[in-house]
Amino acid sequence: VSLGVVIDRVMPGSEADRIGLQGIDYRNRILGDIILAAENQEVKDMDDFIRILENYAIGQLVKPDVRLGGQIRTVAVTIMDLS
């Protein structure tokens, strides 16, 4: 993948889990969903994604474009504190 950020894992009960995002399945060697853009800004790598997220606070809504399987969808995710 030359563009985007692969989702490594999805925390059970998180917003990402609720909307059906999938992380890497290491056991079955299946790549996770891929974040291609967020808020109309291209995401080429993790640095791009972090720069976009730095403009949001816990509880705010962000809308990434994600490749889910073979389809690209814009999803709405509320930023959560997972610490």
mmCIF file of C-alpha atoms in Angstrom:
data_model
loop_
_atom_site.group_PDB
_atom_site.id
_atom_site.type_symbol
_atom_site.label_atom_id
_atom_site.label_comp_id
_atom_site.label_asym_id
_atom_site.label_seq_id
_atom_site.Cartn_x
_atom_site.Cartn_y
_atom_site.Cartn_z
ATOM 1 C CA VAL A 1 0.000 0.000 0.000
ATOM 2 C CA SER A 2 1.592 3.251 -1.078
ATOM 3 C CA LEU A 3 -1.172 5.537 0.148
ATOM 4 C CA GLY A 4 -2.954 5.430 3.482
ATOM 5 C CA VAL A 5 -2.614 3.944 6.941
ATOM 6 C CA VAL A 6 -3.483 0.324 7.636
ATOM 7 C CA ILE A 7 -5.569 -0.151 10.763
ATOM 8 C CA ASP A 8 -3.528 -2.431 13.005
ATOM 9 C CA ARG A 9 -6.173 -3.220 15.607
ATOM 10 C CA VAL A 10 -9.599 -2.117 16.719
ATOM 11 C CA MET A 11 -10.429 -1.946 20.411
ATOM 12 C CA PRO A 12 -13.597 -3.890 21.298
ATOM 13 C CA GLY A 13 -16.398 -1.490 22.196
ATOM 14 C CA SER A 14 -14.694 1.479 20.515
ATOM 15 C CA GLU A 15 -16.307 3.718 17.906
ATOM 16 C CA ALA A 16 -14.217 1.987 15.237
ATOM 17 C CA ASP A 17 -15.548 -1.388 16.386
ATOM 18 C CA ARG A 18 -19.111 -0.075 16.421
ATOM 19 C CA ILE A 19 -18.948 0.975 12.768
ATOM 20 C CA GLY A 20 -17.243 -2.241 11.685
ATOM 21 C CA LEU A 21 -13.645 -1.229 11.035
ATOM 22 C CA GLN A 22 -11.255 -4.177 10.956
ATOM 23 C CA GLY A 23 -7.629 -4.359 12.045
ATOM 24 C CA ILE A 24 -4.964 -6.716 10.738
ATOM 25 C CA ASP A 25 -5.785 -10.403 11.191
ATOM 26 C CA TYR A 26 -2.297 -11.773 11.757
ATOM 27 C CA ARG A 27 -3.477 -15.359 12.223
ATOM 28 C CA ASN A 28 -5.166 -15.478 8.811
ATOM 29 C CA ARG A 29 -2.774 -12.982 7.167
ATOM 30 C CA ILE A 30 -5.508 -10.515 6.239
ATOM 31 C CA LEU A 31 -4.683 -6.826 5.910
ATOM 32 C CA GLY A 32 -6.772 -4.413 7.982
ATOM 33 C CA ASP A 33 -8.920 -1.633 6.583
ATOM 34 C CA ILE A 34 -7.006 1.374 5.213
ATOM 35 C CA ILE A 35 -7.491 5.040 6.116
ATOM 36 C CA LEU A 36 -7.044 6.970 2.850
ATOM 37 C CA ALA A 37 -8.089 10.480 3.918
ATOM 38 C CA ALA A 38 -9.637 12.355 6.817
ATOM 39 C CA GLU A 39 -11.648 15.560 6.668
ATOM 40 C CA ASN A 40 -10.864 15.921 2.939
ATOM 41 C CA GLN A 41 -7.102 15.705 3.536
ATOM 42 C CA GLU A 42 -5.091 12.906 1.958
ATOM 43 C CA VAL A 43 -3.446 10.463 4.385
ATOM 44 C CA LYS A 44 -0.224 9.081 2.897
ATOM 45 C CA ASP A 45 1.264 7.829 6.155
ATOM 46 C CA MET A 46 0.829 7.819 9.922
ATOM 47 C CA ASP A 47 2.413 11.278 10.256
ATOM 48 C CA ASP A 48 -0.293 12.741 7.991
ATOM 49 C CA PHE A 49 -3.028 11.076 10.029
ATOM 50 C CA ILE A 50 -1.602 12.269 13.348
ATOM 51 C CA ARG A 51 -1.331 15.851 12.019
ATOM 52 C CA ILE A 52 -5.020 15.763 11.113
ATOM 53 C CA LEU A 53 -6.078 14.255 14.454
ATOM 54 C CA GLU A 54 -4.100 16.861 16.411
ATOM 55 C CA ASN A 55 -6.823 19.351 15.416
ATOM 56 C CA TYR A 56 -9.484 17.358 17.283
ATOM 57 C CA ALA A 57 -10.239 16.800 20.957
ATOM 58 C CA ILE A 58 -11.699 13.816 22.781
ATOM 59 C CA GLY A 59 -15.411 13.658 21.989
ATOM 60 C CA GLN A 60 -15.185 15.417 18.630
ATOM 61 C CA LEU A 61 -16.294 13.773 15.402
ATOM 62 C CA VAL A 62 -13.810 13.036 12.602
ATOM 63 C CA LYS A 63 -14.771 11.647 9.180
ATOM 64 C CA PRO A 64 -12.081 9.471 7.609
ATOM 65 C CA ASP A 65 -12.378 7.872 4.166
ATOM 66 C CA VAL A 66 -11.650 4.184 4.708
ATOM 67 C CA ARG A 67 -11.167 1.256 2.347
ATOM 68 C CA LEU A 68 -13.336 -1.440 3.909
ATOM 69 C CA GLY A 69 -12.694 -4.627 2.003
ATOM 70 C CA GLY A 70 -13.089 -3.538 -1.608
ATOM 71 C CA GLN A 71 -15.189 -0.425 -0.994
ATOM 72 C CA ILE A 72 -14.241 3.116 0.026
ATOM 73 C CA ARG A 73 -16.581 4.709 2.570
ATOM 74 C CA THR A 74 -16.595 7.885 4.595
ATOM 75 C CA VAL A 75 -17.294 6.959 8.207
ATOM 76 C CA ALA A 76 -17.993 9.125 11.244
ATOM 77 C CA VAL A 77 -15.951 8.319 14.348
ATOM 78 C CA THR A 78 -15.921 10.098 17.705
ATOM 79 C CA ILE A 79 -12.414 10.570 19.104
ATOM 80 C CA MET A 80 -12.072 8.457 22.268
ATOM 81 C CA ASP A 81 -9.506 8.379 25.066
ATOM 82 C CA LEU A 82 -8.164 4.824 25.133
ATOM 83 C CA SER A 83 -5.588 5.374 27.874
#
